[in-house]
C-alpha positions in Angstrom: 36.4 143.6 -68.2 39.8 142.5 -66.1 38.0 139.0 -66.0 36.2 138.5 -69.2 39.9 139.7 -70.9 41.4 137.0 -68.6 38.9 133.9 -70.1 39.5 134.9 -73.4 43.3 135.4 -73.3 43.4 132.3 -71.6 41.3 130.4 -73.8 43.3 131.8 -76.9 46.7 131.1 -74.6 45.4 127.0 -73.6 43.8 126.4 -77.6 47.0 127.8 -78.7 49.5 125.9 -77.1 46.8 122.6 -77.3 47.9 123.0 -81.0 51.1 123.8 -80.9 51.8 120.3 -79.1 49.2 118.5 -80.8 50.9 119.0 -84.3 54.2 118.6 -82.8 56.3 121.0 -84.0 59.9 119.9 -84.5 61.0 121.8 -81.4 58.0 120.1 -78.9 59.1 116.9 -80.4 62.5 117.1 -78.9 61.6 119.1 -75.4 59.0 115.5 -74.7 61.3 113.4 -76.0 64.2 115.4 -73.8 61.9 115.1 -70.9 61.3 111.8 -71.1 57.9 111.2 -72.6 56.9 109.4 -75.0 55.9 110.1 -79.0 52.5 110.4 -78.3 52.7 112.8 -75.0 52.0 115.5 -77.4 49.4 114.8 -78.5 47.6 114.1 -74.9 48.5 117.2 -74.1 47.4 118.9 -76.8 44.1 117.5 -76.7 43.7 118.1 -72.8 44.6 122.2 -73.4 42.2 121.8 -76.0 39.3 121.0 -74.0 40.5 122.8 -71.3 39.6 125.7 -73.8 36.0 124.5 -74.3 35.3 124.4 -71.1 37.1 127.4 -69.9 34.6 128.9 -73.1 31.2 128.0 -71.6 30.0 129.9 -68.9 28.8 126.2 -67.0 31.6 124.2 -67.4 34.7 127.2 -66.6 35.5 126.3 -63.1 36.4 122.3 -64.5 38.0 123.8 -67.3 40.7 125.9 -65.1 40.7 123.1 -62.9 42.2 121.3 -65.8 43.8 123.8 -67.2 45.5 124.1 -63.7 46.5 121.0 -63.7 48.4 121.2 -67.1 50.3 123.9 -66.2 51.3 122.2 -62.6 52.7 119.2 -63.7 54.1 121.4 -66.7 56.2 123.6 -64.0 57.4 120.1 -62.1 58.5 118.8 -65.3 60.8 122.0 -66.3 61.6 122.1 -63.1 62.9 118.3 -62.5 64.5 118.6 -65.7 65.9 122.6 -64.8 64.6 123.7 -67.7 64.1 127.2 -66.6 63.7 128.8 -69.7 60.1 127.1 -69.7 59.7 128.9 -66.4 58.2 132.8 -68.1 55.5 131.1 -70.8 54.4 129.4 -67.7 54.2 132.1 -65.2 52.0 133.7 -67.9 49.5 130.6 -68.0 49.7 130.3 -63.9 48.7 133.9 -64.0 45.9 134.0 -66.3 44.5 130.8 -64.7 45.0 132.4 -60.9 42.9 135.8 -62.5 40.3 133.7 -64.0 39.5 131.3 -60.6 39.3 134.6 -58.6 37.2 136.3 -60.6 34.8 133.2 -62.0 
């Protein structure tokens, strides 16, 4: 039961994060700008997050989706550590945990 829940929580989390990044709320846009990323970076990140969610949802491509999700989160962790923006580490740790549980159970 836990592996199935982790998969669907991960799909929901990446779908939600992807929508927020792709839509570009003012907070998200200001974060990306503060970190030195171009204006289109949020849209690209959101698209990759949504793609990851779709790949994870489909059993045949789940491992590719989990790998993409791990790469996205690794880049996010690197960014927030580089810029000492530690407030973002708590939500990222939830993503890391869901990715780990899903990867182990897949």
